[in-house]
XYZ file of C-alpha atoms in Angstrom:
738
model
C 0.000 0.000 0.000
C 1.493 3.335 -1.023
C 0.317 6.889 -0.358
C 1.995 9.722 -2.228
C 1.302 13.392 -2.803
C 2.096 14.247 -6.422
C 1.671 17.836 -7.500
C 0.750 17.159 -11.121
C -1.855 14.466 -10.467
C -4.853 16.799 -10.548
C -5.076 17.257 -14.306
C -4.362 13.572 -14.985
C -7.019 12.517 -12.483
C -9.513 14.902 -14.044
C -8.763 13.627 -17.520
C -9.272 9.964 -16.684
C -12.405 10.558 -14.632
C -14.217 12.860 -17.031
C -16.580 11.441 -19.616
C -18.452 8.180 -19.216
C -17.165 7.506 -15.707
C -18.150 10.923 -14.416
C -21.596 10.768 -16.029
C -22.244 7.341 -14.588
C -21.197 8.195 -11.044
C -21.778 11.922 -10.803
C -24.741 12.572 -13.099
C -24.292 15.462 -15.504
C -20.820 16.956 -15.138
C -20.480 19.475 -17.947
C -17.914 22.153 -18.722
C -19.244 25.683 -18.432
C -17.299 28.370 -20.274
C -18.068 31.443 -18.215
C -18.003 34.936 -19.617
C -17.970 38.217 -17.771
C -20.549 41.006 -18.070
C -18.883 42.331 -21.232
C -18.909 38.938 -22.897
C -15.153 38.474 -22.655
C -14.396 34.781 -22.221
C -10.644 34.970 -21.718
C -10.967 36.684 -18.347
C -13.323 34.137 -16.846
C -12.630 30.691 -15.461
C -13.904 27.415 -16.846
C -16.209 25.611 -14.444
C -17.767 22.156 -14.335
C -21.448 22.011 -13.489
C -22.743 19.160 -11.353
C -26.521 19.142 -11.046
C -27.326 15.483 -10.448
C -29.190 14.981 -13.724
C -28.211 13.053 -16.863
C -28.248 13.925 -20.521
C -31.448 12.935 -22.274
C -29.550 10.690 -24.675
C -27.541 8.928 -21.997
C -28.060 5.234 -21.373
C -26.899 5.475 -17.770
C -29.269 5.584 -14.865
C -28.112 7.108 -11.605
C -27.529 4.700 -8.750
C -29.802 4.689 -5.744
C -28.610 7.372 -3.369
C -28.194 6.401 0.264
C -26.878 8.209 3.303
C -24.039 5.686 3.465
C -22.695 7.244 0.242
C -21.982 10.441 2.179
C -18.527 10.190 3.690
C -15.345 12.232 3.850
C -13.031 11.127 1.068
C -9.394 10.024 1.306
C -9.132 10.079 5.105
C -5.790 8.212 5.090
C -4.355 10.228 2.210
C -5.126 13.481 3.999
C -4.069 12.219 7.420
C -1.091 13.904 9.016
C 0.976 10.755 8.950
C 3.862 12.081 10.995
C 1.556 13.465 13.678
C -0.584 10.330 13.847
C 1.898 7.485 13.479
C 5.334 8.932 14.371
C 5.173 11.816 16.827
C 5.558 10.691 20.449
C 6.701 7.197 19.428
C 10.150 5.679 18.903
C 11.110 6.252 15.277
C 14.103 7.186 13.128
C 14.826 10.323 11.085
C 17.478 10.533 8.375
C 18.974 13.274 6.198
C 20.811 13.032 2.882
C 21.186 14.652 -0.538
C 20.038 13.161 -3.818
C 21.931 12.955 -7.106
C 20.921 16.542 -7.961
C 22.375 17.707 -4.601
C 18.919 18.499 -3.225
C 18.461 17.599 0.459
C 15.874 15.002 1.485
C 14.571 13.655 4.803
C 13.252 10.229 5.689
C 11.240 9.199 8.753
C 10.599 5.508 9.518
C 8.497 3.884 12.236
C 7.648 0.265 13.020
C 3.998 0.090 14.048
C 0.825 -1.985 13.958
C -1.233 -2.142 10.813
C -4.531 -0.463 11.695
C -4.106 -1.560 15.316
C -4.570 -5.234 14.390
C -1.266 -6.410 15.875
C 0.252 -6.857 12.406
C 3.634 -5.065 12.437
C 4.564 -2.952 9.436
C 6.896 -0.119 8.522
C 5.601 3.324 7.685
C 7.938 5.750 5.984
C 7.682 9.387 4.882
C 10.101 10.886 2.372
C 10.323 14.680 2.238
C 11.772 16.036 -1.015
C 11.690 19.229 -3.019
C 9.188 17.624 -5.399
C 6.752 16.697 -2.631
C 6.019 14.169 0.082
C 5.863 10.409 -0.436
C 4.244 8.022 2.070
C 4.671 4.261 1.962
C 3.774 1.200 4.033
C 6.031 -1.878 3.887
C 5.586 -5.341 5.450
C 7.671 -6.395 8.446
C 9.579 -9.674 8.502
C 11.252 -10.878 11.728
C 13.836 -12.790 9.693
C 14.751 -10.017 7.260
C 15.725 -6.580 8.558
C 14.864 -3.532 6.507
C 17.604 -1.048 5.687
C 17.289 2.631 4.861
C 18.579 1.900 1.369
C 15.861 -0.680 0.706
C 13.167 1.724 1.930
C 14.437 4.495 -0.351
C 14.664 2.016 -3.213
C 10.992 1.162 -2.697
C 10.381 4.901 -3.094
C 12.285 4.896 -6.428
C 15.356 6.585 -4.945
C 18.578 4.705 -5.648
C 21.174 7.392 -6.367
C 22.582 9.771 -3.755
C 25.118 12.556 -3.623
C 25.464 11.904 0.126
C 24.079 8.797 1.796
C 21.461 9.149 4.540
C 22.592 9.761 8.116
C 20.417 9.443 11.173
C 19.419 12.516 13.189
C 19.457 11.599 16.876
C 18.499 14.987 18.285
C 14.881 14.654 19.573
C 14.228 18.308 18.679
C 13.973 17.184 15.038
C 10.375 16.210 15.857
C 9.402 19.894 16.074
C 10.709 20.521 12.579
C 9.060 17.410 11.174
C 5.703 18.520 12.619
C 5.942 21.957 10.991
C 7.113 20.493 7.675
C 3.902 18.481 7.464
C 1.408 21.272 6.782
C -1.843 19.655 5.732
C -4.093 22.655 5.083
C -7.756 21.844 5.287
C -7.293 18.580 7.153
C -8.288 20.027 10.520
C -10.404 23.179 10.244
C -12.311 24.793 7.378
C -13.714 28.218 6.546
C -16.493 28.511 3.978
C -18.165 31.568 2.487
C -21.961 32.012 2.516
C -23.332 34.616 0.095
C -26.976 35.696 0.127
C -28.492 36.599 -3.266
C -31.989 37.996 -3.777
C -34.107 36.971 -6.730
C -32.883 38.764 -9.858
C -29.488 39.849 -8.521
C -26.836 39.150 -11.176
C -23.686 40.946 -9.936
C -21.495 40.435 -6.904
C -21.895 44.112 -5.914
C -25.655 43.543 -5.599
C -25.256 40.291 -3.648
C -22.643 41.641 -1.237
C -24.805 44.737 -0.593
C -27.669 42.807 1.015
C -27.789 44.102 4.584
C -29.982 41.272 5.834
C -31.254 37.938 4.604
C -34.743 36.504 4.379
C -36.533 34.202 6.805
C -35.607 31.253 4.554
C -31.946 32.307 4.618
C -31.973 32.514 8.417
C -33.517 29.051 8.488
C -30.697 27.788 6.270
C -28.038 29.373 8.500
C -29.630 27.710 11.523
C -29.329 24.430 9.638
C -25.624 24.954 8.937
C -24.572 25.534 12.540
C -24.839 27.608 15.688
C -24.734 31.389 15.954
C -21.709 32.320 18.069
C -20.557 35.654 19.480
C -17.138 36.501 18.082
C -16.034 38.655 21.018
C -13.910 36.347 23.173
C -14.526 33.308 20.957
C -11.949 30.604 21.823
C -12.648 28.072 19.060
C -11.526 28.094 15.437
C -12.130 31.602 14.119
C -11.448 31.220 10.398
C -9.668 34.570 10.164
C -12.442 36.531 11.909
C -11.661 39.122 14.594
C -12.506 37.822 18.075
C -11.222 40.847 19.994
C -12.381 44.145 18.474
C -15.553 43.238 16.474
C -14.031 44.515 13.218
C -15.458 41.556 11.255
C -18.939 41.597 12.751
C -20.498 40.678 16.065
C -21.557 37.098 15.304
C -20.943 34.259 12.897
C -22.067 30.684 12.161
C -19.933 27.851 13.519
C -20.228 24.098 13.841
C -18.162 20.957 14.430
C -18.592 18.106 11.967
C -16.893 14.706 12.284
C -14.026 16.180 14.264
C -13.531 19.265 12.055
C -14.272 22.816 13.155
C -16.122 24.829 10.503
C -16.478 28.625 10.522
C -18.760 30.262 7.951
C -18.114 33.743 6.548
C -21.724 34.916 6.153
C -22.146 37.970 3.929
C -25.011 39.456 5.961
C -23.077 39.048 9.225
C -19.889 40.704 7.981
C -19.640 44.531 8.305
C -21.823 46.543 5.892
C -20.825 49.975 4.564
C -23.305 52.344 2.909
C -20.451 54.383 1.428
C -18.650 51.408 -0.111
C -20.754 49.933 -2.927
C -18.309 47.091 -3.488
C -18.414 46.015 0.204
C -14.670 45.386 0.246
C -14.692 44.070 3.832
C -17.165 41.340 2.922
C -15.356 40.453 -0.294
C -12.045 40.322 1.560
C -13.234 37.266 3.498
C -15.634 35.483 1.145
C -13.521 36.231 -1.935
C -10.579 34.471 -0.267
C -12.511 31.323 0.598
C -11.818 28.272 -1.550
C -15.461 27.170 -1.276
C -18.503 29.464 -1.160
C -22.189 28.674 -0.725
C -24.528 30.926 -2.708
C -28.057 30.946 -1.271
C -30.263 32.274 -4.057
C -33.871 33.300 -3.646
C -36.426 32.597 -6.368
C -37.502 29.472 -8.204
C -35.753 27.542 -10.957
C -37.443 29.640 -13.638
C -35.718 32.840 -12.499
C -32.213 33.886 -13.497
C -29.681 31.551 -11.974
C -26.260 32.161 -10.480
C -23.103 31.684 -12.571
C -19.515 31.711 -11.280
C -18.660 34.596 -13.611
C -20.852 36.851 -11.439
C -18.219 36.679 -8.678
C -14.884 38.428 -9.266
C -12.576 36.131 -7.363
C -9.432 34.347 -8.507
C -9.317 32.291 -5.324
C -12.757 30.673 -5.038
C -12.685 27.342 -6.865
C -16.045 25.851 -5.850
C -19.530 27.368 -5.604
C -22.429 25.456 -4.042
C -25.714 26.946 -5.265
C -28.559 26.361 -2.810
C -32.237 27.128 -3.456
C -35.078 26.628 -1.002
C -38.567 25.603 -2.157
C -41.164 26.614 0.433
C -43.940 24.668 -1.325
C -42.483 21.260 -0.455
C -39.983 22.447 2.201
C -37.002 21.164 0.212
C -33.514 22.275 -0.813
C -32.022 21.974 -4.293
C -28.252 21.848 -4.759
C -25.972 22.559 -7.729
C -22.166 22.501 -7.664
C -19.794 24.595 -9.796
C -16.136 23.487 -9.713
C -13.188 25.184 -11.395
C -11.926 22.976 -14.223
C -8.619 21.999 -12.580
C -10.299 20.659 -9.412
C -10.415 16.822 -9.439
C -13.859 15.254 -9.227
C -15.012 14.742 -5.651
C -17.959 13.096 -3.944
C -20.513 12.454 -2.812
C -22.310 12.435 -6.163
C -25.493 14.491 -6.239
C -28.737 12.490 -6.240
C -31.005 12.762 -9.253
C -32.815 15.065 -8.925
C -30.607 16.930 -6.422
C -33.548 17.761 -4.155
C -33.508 17.123 -0.401
C -36.686 17.004 1.660
C -34.939 15.697 4.774
C -33.100 18.753 6.090
C -30.763 16.818 8.349
C -29.665 14.626 5.442
C -29.160 17.732 3.330
C -26.927 19.247 6.009
C -24.803 16.072 6.162
C -24.547 15.919 2.374
C -23.679 19.605 1.953
C -20.996 19.723 4.660
C -19.317 16.557 3.374
C -19.445 17.895 -0.184
C -17.858 21.189 0.884
C -15.074 19.513 2.891
C -14.306 17.039 0.105
C -14.350 19.903 -2.399
C -11.774 21.937 -0.502
C -9.552 18.876 -0.078
C -9.775 18.204 -3.819
C -8.927 21.841 -4.596
C -5.719 21.584 -2.583
C -4.501 19.053 -5.174
C -4.801 21.530 -8.081
C -1.547 22.808 -9.620
C -2.010 26.266 -8.049
C -2.011 24.953 -4.485
C 0.335 22.016 -5.135
C 3.043 24.344 -6.499
C 2.678 26.683 -3.546
C 2.937 23.716 -1.168
C 5.988 22.468 -3.055
C 7.755 25.847 -2.762
C 7.049 25.994 0.972
C 8.298 22.434 1.491
C 11.448 23.098 -0.512
C 12.193 26.184 1.593
C 11.676 24.258 4.854
C 13.893 21.369 3.731
C 16.754 23.643 2.649
C 16.498 25.728 5.823
C 16.670 22.624 8.019
C 19.608 21.219 6.059
C 21.539 24.458 6.520
C 20.889 24.294 10.270
C 22.217 20.727 10.413
C 25.370 21.333 8.351
C 27.561 22.378 11.329
C 26.694 19.135 13.115
C 27.446 16.722 10.288
C 30.715 15.648 11.927
C 29.445 15.641 15.503
C 27.721 12.878 17.446
C 24.220 14.093 16.577
C 24.489 12.366 13.205
C 25.950 8.993 12.440
C 25.737 6.177 9.919
C 23.894 3.595 11.996
C 21.937 1.273 9.791
C 18.227 1.035 10.330
C 18.469 -2.520 11.614
C 20.641 -1.323 14.533
C 17.757 0.536 16.156
C 15.301 -2.305 16.141
C 14.257 -3.622 19.617
C 17.241 -6.004 19.871
C 20.107 -3.511 20.155
C 23.557 -4.654 21.453
C 23.632 -5.305 25.209
C 26.552 -2.931 25.772
C 24.603 0.000 24.336
C 21.111 -1.034 25.447
C 20.834 1.176 28.532
C 22.153 4.209 26.712
C 19.843 3.556 23.791
C 16.824 3.059 26.061
C 17.552 6.372 27.818
C 17.841 8.153 24.473
C 14.585 6.643 23.240
C 12.779 7.574 26.465
C 13.874 11.208 26.097
C 12.927 11.134 22.409
C 9.422 9.854 23.233
C 8.995 12.313 26.126
C 9.730 15.325 23.928
C 7.522 13.990 21.135
C 4.556 13.346 23.425
C 4.860 16.807 24.997
C 4.901 18.363 21.525
C 1.893 16.293 20.480
C -0.062 17.319 23.568
C 0.666 21.007 22.994
C -0.488 20.690 19.391
C -3.718 19.019 20.500
C -4.463 21.589 23.214
C -3.728 24.399 20.763
C -6.484 22.995 18.535
C -4.227 22.269 15.545
C -4.453 18.475 15.591
C -6.851 16.243 13.619
C -8.136 14.460 16.721
C -11.427 14.033 18.539
C -13.694 16.955 19.377
C -12.550 16.978 22.949
C -9.353 18.588 21.743
C -10.193 20.713 18.710
C -9.513 24.123 20.108
C -12.521 24.234 22.422
C -10.356 23.980 25.532
C -7.272 26.150 25.394
C -6.021 25.394 28.909
C -3.617 22.622 29.722
C -5.546 19.487 30.827
C -4.009 19.580 34.310
C -4.618 23.320 34.872
C -7.259 23.500 37.619
C -9.762 26.295 38.148
C -11.030 27.256 41.584
C -14.744 27.989 41.881
C -15.174 27.966 45.641
C -12.453 27.538 48.268
C -14.837 26.614 51.147
C -17.890 24.861 49.712
C -19.842 23.550 52.742
C -21.699 20.658 51.066
C -20.675 17.267 49.736
C -20.989 17.205 45.936
C -22.865 14.260 44.392
C -22.250 15.168 40.732
C -21.409 18.232 38.644
C -20.898 19.515 35.100
C -19.527 22.704 33.573
C -21.813 25.311 32.024
C -19.846 27.892 30.088
C -17.447 29.392 32.618
C -19.632 28.270 35.537
C -20.129 24.975 37.355
C -23.468 23.317 38.124
C -23.199 21.074 41.211
C -25.714 18.755 42.861
C -25.781 18.163 46.625
C -28.058 16.119 48.862
C -28.272 18.802 51.556
C -28.835 21.949 49.471
C -30.120 20.837 46.063
C -28.488 22.010 42.837
C -26.342 25.143 42.877
C -24.407 27.174 40.320
C -20.873 28.291 41.125
C -19.459 31.240 39.203
C -15.892 31.321 37.875
C -15.327 34.313 40.175
C -14.648 32.636 43.553
C -15.853 35.695 45.504
C -19.430 35.422 44.195
C -21.764 33.272 46.333
C -23.369 30.091 44.916
C -26.817 30.507 43.312
C -29.448 27.863 44.031
C -31.170 26.444 40.948
C -33.188 23.497 42.387
C -34.064 22.902 46.023
C -33.205 19.694 47.885
C -36.465 17.962 46.855
C -34.701 17.469 43.480
C -32.189 14.842 44.600
C -30.010 14.828 41.456
C -27.669 11.827 41.164
C -26.410 12.245 37.582
C -26.310 15.206 35.204
C -25.104 16.175 31.740
C -25.010 19.700 30.317
C -25.125 19.819 26.506
C -24.659 23.484 25.632
C -24.794 23.138 21.805
C -28.181 21.421 22.191
C -29.441 23.758 24.948
C -30.086 20.753 27.195
C -29.667 19.721 30.804
C -30.249 16.001 31.471
C -30.530 14.734 35.039
C -31.389 11.581 36.953
C -33.130 12.528 40.170
C -34.322 10.664 43.272
C -33.749 6.977 43.982
C -35.468 3.611 43.883
C -38.923 3.445 42.340
C -39.260 7.247 42.399
C -36.164 7.866 40.248
C -36.688 9.384 36.791
C -34.888 11.206 34.049
C -35.598 14.932 33.664
C -34.749 17.116 30.664
C -34.562 20.928 30.770
C -33.744 23.712 28.375
C -30.653 25.569 29.538
C -32.133 28.764 28.119
C -35.217 28.438 30.343
C -33.052 27.850 33.429
C -30.877 30.825 32.521
C -33.906 33.098 32.098
C -35.191 31.995 35.491
C -31.876 32.897 37.094
C -31.711 36.263 35.363
C -35.296 37.110 36.306
C -34.655 35.899 39.885
C -37.612 33.523 39.858
C -38.232 31.154 42.765
C -35.933 28.157 43.114
C -37.471 25.154 41.344
C -38.688 22.207 43.369
C -39.401 18.632 42.313
C -43.060 19.585 41.995
C -42.179 22.394 39.563
C -40.393 19.920 37.298
C -43.322 17.612 36.537
C -43.437 18.701 32.876
C -39.741 17.853 32.510
C -40.058 14.140 33.408
C -39.486 11.423 30.859
C -42.345 9.215 32.053
C -41.164 5.795 30.851
C -37.948 6.155 32.850
C -39.563 5.543 36.247
C -37.270 3.471 38.441
C -34.141 4.361 36.422
C -30.988 3.703 38.465
C -28.430 4.630 35.790
C -28.286 6.353 32.413
C -25.701 7.171 29.746
C -25.567 9.393 26.651
C -23.483 9.220 23.501
C -20.658 11.733 23.510
C -19.476 11.431 19.891
C -20.438 14.776 18.336
C -22.045 14.840 14.922
C -24.444 12.006 15.771
C -28.005 12.346 17.015
C -28.408 12.399 20.781
C -29.107 8.962 22.213
C -29.841 8.083 25.825
C -29.916 4.626 27.366
C -31.713 4.349 30.719
C -31.236 1.285 32.935
C -34.305 0.245 34.911
C -33.094 -2.783 36.876
C -32.323 -5.364 34.138
C -34.091 -3.442 31.366
C -32.409 -0.961 29.021
C -34.619 1.742 27.506
C -33.199 3.410 24.377
C -34.288 7.032 23.808
C -33.372 9.460 21.010
C -34.008 13.131 20.483
C -35.508 14.367 17.264
C -33.194 16.824 15.566
C -33.828 20.115 17.432
C -33.858 22.212 14.286
C -36.897 20.385 12.938
C -38.780 19.563 16.125
C -41.039 21.247 18.598
C -38.223 23.549 19.664
C -39.714 26.133 17.330
C -42.781 26.356 19.565
C -40.713 27.903 22.326
C -42.008 25.489 24.986
C -39.907 25.519 28.169
C -39.885 21.726 28.413
C -38.171 19.701 25.658
C -39.871 16.435 26.693
C -41.907 16.237 23.463
C -38.709 16.160 21.430
C -37.702 12.757 22.838
C -38.925 9.450 21.456
C -38.648 5.908 22.811
C -37.032 3.468 20.385
C -36.864 0.025 22.010
C -36.286 -1.986 25.163
C -33.461 -4.480 25.710
C -33.430 -7.045 28.503
C -30.230 -8.027 30.310
C -29.453 -10.884 32.678
C -28.266 -8.534 35.481
C -28.635 -4.836 36.339
C -25.729 -2.839 34.825
C -23.333 -0.992 37.133
C -21.574 1.016 34.399
C -22.715 1.909 30.862
C -21.373 3.704 27.791
C -22.826 4.289 24.339
C -20.568 3.635 21.345
C -21.408 5.077 17.933
C -20.866 2.737 15.006
C -19.141 3.977 11.825
C -22.418 4.224 9.851
C -25.050 4.576 12.583
C -27.151 1.995 10.771
C -27.535 -1.132 12.939
C -23.981 -0.884 14.261
C -24.378 1.318 17.352
C -23.403 -0.429 20.585
C -23.914 -0.205 24.335
C -21.122 -1.220 26.692
C -22.437 -2.547 30.009
C -20.580 -3.805 33.073
C -21.992 -6.320 35.555
C -20.794 -9.315 37.564
C -17.182 -9.857 36.409
C -17.403 -8.674 32.834
C -17.879 -5.904 30.274
C -20.263 -6.772 27.436
C -21.164 -5.095 24.152
C -24.864 -4.943 23.308
C -26.049 -4.426 19.742
C -28.620 -1.619 19.977
C -30.636 -2.951 17.052
C -30.821 -6.646 17.957
C -30.106 -6.691 21.686
C -27.462 -9.402 21.159
C -24.657 -9.422 23.745
C -20.955 -10.080 23.078
C -18.225 -10.553 25.675
C -15.766 -7.650 25.551
C -13.582 -8.194 28.608
C -13.591 -10.562 31.574
C -12.286 -9.270 34.918
C -10.138 -11.908 36.553
C -10.472 -10.836 40.205
C -12.365 -12.015 43.274
C -13.952 -8.606 43.905
C -14.722 -6.083 41.210
C -15.340 -2.390 41.731
C -16.502 -1.017 38.376
C -15.563 2.648 37.949
C -16.349 3.693 34.361
C -16.483 2.766 30.695
C -15.373 5.725 28.585
C -15.860 5.878 24.825
C -12.794 7.186 22.983
C -12.620 8.081 19.292
C -9.564 8.580 17.101
C -10.024 9.460 13.435
C -13.582 8.165 13.590
C -12.646 4.780 15.066
C -14.163 3.835 18.404
C -12.411 2.465 21.447
C -13.324 1.932 25.098
C -11.386 2.677 28.256
C -12.607 0.053 30.746
C -11.959 1.197 34.318
C -12.275 -1.096 37.326
C -10.429 -1.596 40.623
C -7.004 0.028 40.110
C -6.876 -0.628 36.361
C -7.740 1.234 33.144
C -7.788 -1.147 30.206
C -8.069 0.131 26.616
C -9.992 -1.915 24.060
C -10.273 -1.129 20.355
C -13.850 -1.654 19.165
C -13.864 -2.579 15.496
C -16.995 -2.098 13.351
C -19.649 -4.769 13.291
C -19.060 -7.422 10.665
C -22.660 -8.095 9.755
C -24.232 -8.402 13.177
C -21.107 -9.407 15.115
C -18.495 -6.944 16.412
C -14.919 -7.873 15.593
C -13.443 -8.392 19.059
C -10.110 -10.085 19.597
C -8.619 -10.914 22.947
C -5.264 -9.375 22.058
C -6.321 -6.086 20.457
C -5.799 -3.959 23.558
C -3.419 -1.074 22.931
C -2.434 -0.488 26.542
C -3.482 -0.564 30.175
C -2.314 1.358 33.213
C -2.878 1.315 36.974
C -3.652 3.825 39.714
C -1.957 4.018 43.106
C -5.386 4.367 44.736
C -8.748 3.150 43.590
C -10.550 6.107 41.902
C -14.172 6.964 42.661
C -14.791 8.235 39.137
C -12.906 8.886 35.897
C -13.945 11.456 33.297
C -12.618 12.679 29.998
């Protein structure tokens, strides 16, 4: 298996995929020769039009469109290989010069193949012409040399042979020389166009949008205040409000997305061209054009926008008669074809499906654009500059101990006994520096990891925050709410602690609401709690906005009696509940009532009764099914499957074991057996890396990590030896959280 970035592949890929293949898989993909307002063709770009339909004379019929067709393309190709597979692990780095006297760098690591305990080599070659990635099989009887790896990469001639760089600081340089723009965060333009508007000056001059446009923005993401915004900002000003007061933001499959909305960017009556708006949207690779009017009215064309940077336009129209969206895609000619293919006709009546389709299409489109000659050449120049700069820095050390000619086989696990201790110390320091660098990158929000670490929390994980130095009550459970903390106590009910330690706690519920579990979901405006015990225990759901209004208006503290409309009735007797934490999926709750599991989901809030403004969100929840167990669960965790279609799982702990339950069938599979006389279950925590699920099983003094592979048919692929690691505590923890 080889992965290589080649700068000139875009035009070749386009050439081989255009024609019959593109019509069969993408519908009508036609070349549009755009002309400007004066009819001059030479100044305008050439764009492909993808509208989901086929030519009348075509024999092809479009395939049945399914939600499973909607997925982010080339995840491995666009993965930051060095960050994911090398950084923070023992690996080797080499430097040399090729036959043309151009410096090159090679990094090699011995690792598992997709975490299946199959060892393999991964290698990255950095050269002036680009980056080459390769995977090679491991053989315990045949060592792999640097020369053989380079030969597999079609490099056999050198001006100076490769030498190993032992300085662990090389990891910093390798991380910066692996810029993968677009693989973590994205910024997209959103341009509002009224019916009949045919120039960009007219479109950019719209001070406000329509009700349908606002509805579309609400579908895209959440409205956030830019002042003090700590997440991905997409080039917007978060200090002085120079780029507007608010914007639209969302997180999708681990990526932060910021939208540059024309009507939210600053408007100037004196400036007809609205330069400030064009400065942002005109420099976006991908722009959504929301056009009012029906299909019979004048339609948008790329030539209406004077931008040399925007390569993809997504034209969106809303039809109020059948509450549907129609999509058309314009792509600059050099952009390789990208999926998902538009359905035929490209009309979406399910708004949630349309949102998924559109966001995936936009992300895939920007990734494809980065492979065009314009961006590939720029990336090549930057890489060449970094390589030459690093080589110049290393030149003075070529004859010192930092570099030597050790062969690759020398640094495999079986090093000579005389040098083993020294080598182990060097490797430990190498790993320590790499892991610290990786952690800083994650906390900074620049790493393609799970949502827990994509820039939403800028503090170091171990940096504590004091809310109250002398809190007089024992805390049962708690969760953060913005910069505040909501805590539940048996003696004083539920209280809110402000980030300013000098402010007194504010009571939210009195002690008749004996809250035992709680989850605050700010993006969904939800508070979920389990209150009371025994047969009287139930789940309650509240709108955070309603609670906040009550606090601001200094209403009376709520009692259990005041919360009757917030009860989920079928949860009576619930002794434990769990929610899914993997963002981008619909909210699911599993409630344990003795040996019965009750699965509950929430209808998507943008299309449910939330529009009615009711204080209680109870009507938005629906009961899916019941699953019977042999014993009451002590610990639970929900695990999202890769497709969400019959492959979601529930991890439950009881007796001496952790089991996986198929949500759709109720079938149970043994995940892990605890070999101990007494078991104190602490937690089961779902962990996701690059979309793959894993579980951290915590009991007694041990945390045991298990990789959870997708279901193969109806059976999860569980192997007894697929654990990545386990670690122990000095004292038995009461609880463990992410």
